[in-house]
């Protein structure tokens, strides 16, 4: 099946610093990738849609200046959490669709972010 | 209002005890309904996609079915390794292709 790789799997950072998370589609090109956040025992909530070559589309309530998304190539999207605070601690997951016509999304392994 | 509601929130089964998980959904138009398995600290692992009412798919001990309002994930003779959280998600025709709306999941525990 399609493979989506996310890095790092875990990161601990100090409050006020920035953290970059990478999402790569390893065996296919993805013009669109999605970034989700998951709090303990909660559903995956979409944060933003990452579009190759254009600006990301953010969900209501998600600060675009805090969660910077860059989709510079057809196989890589990055999410940068800027000026992180403890409330940003969460599980961040990306997904990508292998085919523009198919709706099957494949997910990365997730990144556990802890801000201390 | 939640578009996807899963029940029960948690389910404990003895090994070999079959059961079903429910996913009810509300969409403007269904492009696809998905079942994923998620282990602690991991991303969701794709299980099934269902596209239209009446469709069924099977994989080992799992069988997914779909109606116009809900989907069931049937687990036959489960084993401890089936313990995980099972997530249901929908792709709504009114949204971007691939943008999924998730339920909160059913946490399944299978004990020997």
mmCIF file of N, CA, C and O in Angstrom, chain A residues 32 34 36 38 41-44 46 49 59 91 93 97 99-110 112, chain B residues 31-32 34 36 38 41-46 49 51 57 87 91 96-105 107:
data_model
loop_
_atom_site.group_PDB
_atom_site.id
_atom_site.type_symbol
_atom_site.label_atom_id
_atom_site.label_comp_id
_atom_site.label_asym_id
_atom_site.label_seq_id
_atom_site.Cartn_x
_atom_site.Cartn_y
_atom_site.Cartn_z
ATOM 1 N N UNK A 32 -2.153 17.204 -2.618
ATOM 2 C CA UNK A 32 -2.824 17.670 -1.406
ATOM 3 C C UNK A 32 -2.457 16.773 -0.236
ATOM 4 O O UNK A 32 -2.503 15.550 -0.350
ATOM 5 N N UNK A 34 -2.986 16.610 4.233
ATOM 6 C CA UNK A 34 -3.820 17.126 5.309
ATOM 7 C C UNK A 34 -3.079 16.995 6.643
ATOM 8 O O UNK A 34 -2.394 16.009 6.888
ATOM 9 N N UNK A 36 -3.693 16.882 10.742
ATOM 10 C CA UNK A 36 -4.675 16.693 11.803
ATOM 11 C C UNK A 36 -3.981 16.813 13.156
ATOM 12 O O UNK A 36 -2.777 16.599 13.294
ATOM 13 N N UNK A 38 -4.684 15.435 17.245
ATOM 14 C CA UNK A 38 -5.483 14.510 18.046
ATOM 15 C C UNK A 38 -5.095 14.645 19.513
ATOM 16 O O UNK A 38 -3.942 14.394 19.884
ATOM 17 N N UNK A 41 -7.881 10.580 23.680
ATOM 18 C CA UNK A 41 -9.249 10.065 23.655
ATOM 19 C C UNK A 41 -10.199 10.967 22.874
ATOM 20 O O UNK A 41 -11.409 10.964 23.115
ATOM 21 N N UNK A 42 -9.654 11.729 21.961
ATOM 22 C CA UNK A 42 -10.475 12.588 21.111
ATOM 23 C C UNK A 42 -10.331 12.176 19.652
ATOM 24 O O UNK A 42 -9.435 11.413 19.288
ATOM 25 N N UNK A 43 -11.205 12.721 18.849
ATOM 26 C CA UNK A 43 -11.170 12.438 17.424
ATOM 27 C C UNK A 43 -10.022 13.193 16.756
ATOM 28 O O UNK A 43 -9.492 14.143 17.316
ATOM 29 N N UNK A 44 -9.660 12.765 15.571
ATOM 30 C CA UNK A 44 -8.699 13.523 14.764
ATOM 31 C C UNK A 44 -9.430 14.753 14.235
ATOM 32 O O UNK A 44 -10.495 14.646 13.612
ATOM 33 N N UNK A 46 -9.133 18.077 11.785
ATOM 34 C CA UNK A 46 -8.364 18.671 10.700
ATOM 35 C C UNK A 46 -7.929 20.072 11.081
ATOM 36 O O UNK A 46 -8.732 20.874 11.560
ATOM 37 N N UNK A 49 -5.401 22.107 5.189
ATOM 38 C CA UNK A 49 -5.172 21.378 3.954
ATOM 39 C C UNK A 49 -3.975 22.008 3.263
ATOM 40 O O UNK A 49 -3.965 23.227 3.029
ATOM 41 N N UNK A 59 -8.474 25.461 8.822
ATOM 42 C CA UNK A 59 -9.809 25.298 9.407
ATOM 43 C C UNK A 59 -10.082 26.460 10.370
ATOM 44 O O UNK A 59 -9.163 27.105 10.886
ATOM 45 N N UNK A 91 -0.830 15.229 19.543
ATOM 46 C CA UNK A 91 -0.393 14.258 18.544
ATOM 47 C C UNK A 91 -0.776 14.824 17.183
ATOM 48 O O UNK A 91 -1.961 15.055 16.908
ATOM 49 N N UNK A 93 -0.802 14.509 13.058
ATOM 50 C CA UNK A 93 -0.779 13.448 12.044
ATOM 51 C C UNK A 93 -1.046 14.052 10.673
ATOM 52 O O UNK A 93 -1.922 14.910 10.530
ATOM 53 N N UNK A 97 -3.491 11.756 -0.179
ATOM 54 C CA UNK A 97 -4.237 10.912 -1.110
ATOM 55 C C UNK A 97 -3.324 10.497 -2.241
ATOM 56 O O UNK A 97 -2.654 11.337 -2.841
ATOM 57 N N UNK A 99 -4.252 9.240 -5.148
ATOM 58 C CA UNK A 99 -4.836 9.474 -6.461
ATOM 59 C C UNK A 99 -5.836 10.618 -6.364
ATOM 60 O O UNK A 99 -6.635 10.658 -5.439
ATOM 61 N N UNK A 100 -5.810 11.515 -7.323
ATOM 62 C CA UNK A 100 -6.717 12.665 -7.279
ATOM 63 C C UNK A 100 -8.173 12.241 -7.371
ATOM 64 O O UNK A 100 -9.060 12.952 -6.922
ATOM 65 N N UNK A 101 -8.398 11.075 -7.973
ATOM 66 C CA UNK A 101 -9.773 10.642 -8.155
ATOM 67 C C UNK A 101 -10.262 9.780 -7.000
ATOM 68 O O UNK A 101 -11.461 9.643 -6.785
ATOM 69 N N UNK A 102 -9.326 9.182 -6.307
ATOM 70 C CA UNK A 102 -9.709 8.287 -5.224
ATOM 71 C C UNK A 102 -9.656 9.023 -3.903
ATOM 72 O O UNK A 102 -8.816 9.880 -3.690
ATOM 73 N N UNK A 103 -10.526 8.648 -3.037
ATOM 74 C CA UNK A 103 -10.634 9.356 -1.780
ATOM 75 C C UNK A 103 -9.895 8.645 -0.653
ATOM 76 O O UNK A 103 -9.957 9.072 0.491
ATOM 77 N N UNK A 104 -9.174 7.592 -0.952
ATOM 78 C CA UNK A 104 -8.478 6.862 0.100
ATOM 79 C C UNK A 104 -7.273 7.662 0.581
ATOM 80 O O UNK A 104 -6.401 8.021 -0.198
ATOM 81 N N UNK A 105 -7.247 7.940 1.874
ATOM 82 C CA UNK A 105 -6.157 8.702 2.459
ATOM 83 C C UNK A 105 -5.266 7.778 3.277
ATOM 84 O O UNK A 105 -5.751 6.902 3.992
ATOM 85 N N UNK A 106 -3.977 7.990 3.168
ATOM 86 C CA UNK A 106 -3.000 7.223 3.942
ATOM 87 C C UNK A 106 -2.312 8.160 4.926
ATOM 88 O O UNK A 106 -1.995 9.298 4.597
ATOM 89 N N UNK A 107 -2.102 7.648 6.111
ATOM 90 C CA UNK A 107 -1.624 8.471 7.199
ATOM 91 C C UNK A 107 -0.178 8.199 7.558
ATOM 92 O O UNK A 107 0.314 7.070 7.423
ATOM 93 N N UNK A 108 0.478 9.237 8.039
ATOM 94 C CA UNK A 108 1.804 9.079 8.605
ATOM 95 C C UNK A 108 1.710 8.463 9.993
ATOM 96 O O UNK A 108 0.612 8.206 10.512
ATOM 97 N N UNK A 109 2.876 8.239 10.584
ATOM 98 C CA UNK A 109 2.934 7.570 11.869
ATOM 99 C C UNK A 109 2.546 8.495 13.017
ATOM 100 O O UNK A 109 2.321 8.042 14.137
ATOM 101 N N UNK A 110 2.489 9.783 12.743
ATOM 102 C CA UNK A 110 2.153 10.739 13.784
ATOM 103 C C UNK A 110 3.382 11.275 14.495
ATOM 104 O O UNK A 110 4.437 10.629 14.528
ATOM 105 N N UNK A 112 4.367 13.005 18.243
ATOM 106 C CA UNK A 112 3.952 13.390 19.598
ATOM 107 C C UNK A 112 4.771 14.610 20.004
ATOM 108 O O UNK A 112 5.975 14.509 20.193
ATOM 109 N N UNK B 31 -18.907 10.490 -0.305
ATOM 110 C CA UNK B 31 -17.905 10.121 -1.303
ATOM 111 C C UNK B 31 -17.232 8.820 -0.905
ATOM 112 O O UNK B 31 -16.786 8.062 -1.742
ATOM 113 N N UNK B 32 -17.154 8.602 0.390
ATOM 114 C CA UNK B 32 -16.558 7.372 0.873
ATOM 115 C C UNK B 32 -16.608 7.322 2.392
ATOM 116 O O UNK B 32 -16.579 8.359 3.052
ATOM 117 N N UNK B 34 -14.716 5.346 5.642
ATOM 118 C CA UNK B 34 -13.464 4.652 5.912
ATOM 119 C C UNK B 34 -13.456 4.064 7.305
ATOM 120 O O UNK B 34 -13.973 4.655 8.243
ATOM 121 N N UNK B 36 -10.475 2.754 9.983
ATOM 122 C CA UNK B 36 -9.056 2.700 10.284
ATOM 123 C C UNK B 36 -8.863 2.022 11.633
ATOM 124 O O UNK B 36 -9.730 2.077 12.512
ATOM 125 N N UNK B 38 -6.198 2.179 14.862
ATOM 126 C CA UNK B 38 -5.136 2.995 15.422
ATOM 127 C C UNK B 38 -4.621 2.358 16.703
ATOM 128 O O UNK B 38 -5.388 2.141 17.648
ATOM 129 N N UNK B 41 -0.185 5.715 20.143
ATOM 130 C CA UNK B 41 1.014 6.417 19.698
ATOM 131 C C UNK B 41 1.333 6.258 18.228
ATOM 132 O O UNK B 41 2.424 6.625 17.783
ATOM 133 N N UNK B 42 0.393 5.720 17.461
ATOM 134 C CA UNK B 42 0.620 5.495 16.035
ATOM 135 C C UNK B 42 -0.427 6.227 15.206
ATOM 136 O O UNK B 42 -1.482 6.610 15.703
ATOM 137 N N UNK B 43 -0.111 6.398 13.923
ATOM 138 C CA UNK B 43 -1.094 6.961 13.024
ATOM 139 C C UNK B 43 -2.126 5.914 12.624
ATOM 140 O O UNK B 43 -1.913 4.714 12.811
ATOM 141 N N UNK B 44 -3.272 6.334 12.106
ATOM 142 C CA UNK B 44 -4.311 5.391 11.687
ATOM 143 C C UNK B 44 -3.831 4.488 10.543
ATOM 144 O O UNK B 44 -3.180 4.949 9.619
ATOM 145 N N UNK B 45 -4.196 3.223 10.647
ATOM 146 C CA UNK B 45 -3.866 2.236 9.616
ATOM 147 C C UNK B 45 -5.126 1.927 8.823
ATOM 148 O O UNK B 45 -6.144 1.522 9.383
ATOM 149 N N UNK B 46 -5.047 2.090 7.524
ATOM 150 C CA UNK B 46 -6.214 1.917 6.662
ATOM 151 C C UNK B 46 -6.710 0.467 6.681
ATOM 152 O O UNK B 46 -5.940 -0.471 6.555
ATOM 153 N N UNK B 49 -12.506 0.964 2.651
ATOM 154 C CA UNK B 49 -13.304 2.060 2.128
ATOM 155 C C UNK B 49 -14.594 1.483 1.586
ATOM 156 O O UNK B 49 -14.575 0.477 0.867
ATOM 157 N N UNK B 51 -18.178 2.734 -0.476
ATOM 158 C CA UNK B 51 -18.622 3.859 -1.289
ATOM 159 C C UNK B 51 -20.125 3.995 -1.399
ATOM 160 O O UNK B 51 -20.639 5.103 -1.598
ATOM 161 N N UNK B 57 -17.165 -5.308 2.707
ATOM 162 C CA UNK B 57 -15.780 -5.691 2.468
ATOM 163 C C UNK B 57 -15.276 -6.490 3.661
ATOM 164 O O UNK B 57 -15.661 -6.236 4.797
ATOM 165 N N UNK B 87 -11.351 3.555 14.157
ATOM 166 C CA UNK B 87 -11.862 4.861 13.773
ATOM 167 C C UNK B 87 -12.691 4.767 12.499
ATOM 168 O O UNK B 87 -12.320 4.054 11.558
ATOM 169 N N UNK B 91 -15.806 10.981 3.912
ATOM 170 C CA UNK B 91 -15.413 12.018 2.958
ATOM 171 C C UNK B 91 -16.712 12.540 2.367
ATOM 172 O O UNK B 91 -17.417 11.808 1.670
ATOM 173 N N UNK B 96 -13.458 19.204 0.402
ATOM 174 C CA UNK B 96 -12.300 18.872 -0.419
ATOM 175 C C UNK B 96 -12.097 17.362 -0.460
ATOM 176 O O UNK B 96 -12.187 16.683 0.561
ATOM 177 N N UNK B 97 -11.799 16.833 -1.643
ATOM 178 C CA UNK B 97 -11.514 15.413 -1.786
ATOM 179 C C UNK B 97 -10.393 15.002 -0.844
ATOM 180 O O UNK B 97 -9.324 15.613 -0.851
ATOM 181 N N UNK B 98 -10.655 13.991 -0.032
ATOM 182 C CA UNK B 98 -9.647 13.498 0.897
ATOM 183 C C UNK B 98 -9.736 14.094 2.284
ATOM 184 O O UNK B 98 -9.097 13.606 3.211
ATOM 185 N N UNK B 99 -10.522 15.149 2.472
ATOM 186 C CA UNK B 99 -10.691 15.759 3.774
ATOM 187 C C UNK B 99 -11.664 14.880 4.548
ATOM 188 O O UNK B 99 -12.827 14.741 4.156
ATOM 189 N N UNK B 100 -11.201 14.272 5.623
ATOM 190 C CA UNK B 100 -12.005 13.311 6.355
ATOM 191 C C UNK B 100 -12.546 13.882 7.651
ATOM 192 O O UNK B 100 -11.884 14.651 8.337
ATOM 193 N N UNK B 101 -13.763 13.458 7.974
ATOM 194 C CA UNK B 101 -14.382 13.778 9.256
ATOM 195 C C UNK B 101 -14.397 12.484 10.073
ATOM 196 O O UNK B 101 -14.992 11.497 9.641
ATOM 197 N N UNK B 102 -13.770 12.533 11.218
ATOM 198 C CA UNK B 102 -13.598 11.344 12.031
ATOM 199 C C UNK B 102 -14.567 11.285 13.200
ATOM 200 O O UNK B 102 -14.950 12.312 13.765
ATOM 201 N N UNK B 103 -14.940 10.063 13.571
ATOM 202 C CA UNK B 103 -15.585 9.826 14.840
ATOM 203 C C UNK B 103 -14.521 9.726 15.920
ATOM 204 O O UNK B 103 -13.323 9.765 15.638
ATOM 205 N N UNK B 104 -14.969 9.579 17.165
ATOM 206 C CA UNK B 104 -14.026 9.516 18.277
ATOM 207 C C UNK B 104 -13.408 8.134 18.453
ATOM 208 O O UNK B 104 -12.454 7.975 19.212
ATOM 209 N N UNK B 105 -13.966 7.177 17.761
ATOM 210 C CA UNK B 105 -13.381 5.853 17.831
ATOM 211 C C UNK B 105 -14.022 4.948 18.857
ATOM 212 O O UNK B 105 -14.699 5.405 19.788
ATOM 213 N N UNK B 107 -12.679 1.986 21.374
ATOM 214 C CA UNK B 107 -11.487 1.328 21.910
ATOM 215 C C UNK B 107 -11.838 -0.119 22.232
ATOM 216 O O UNK B 107 -12.621 -0.404 23.136
#
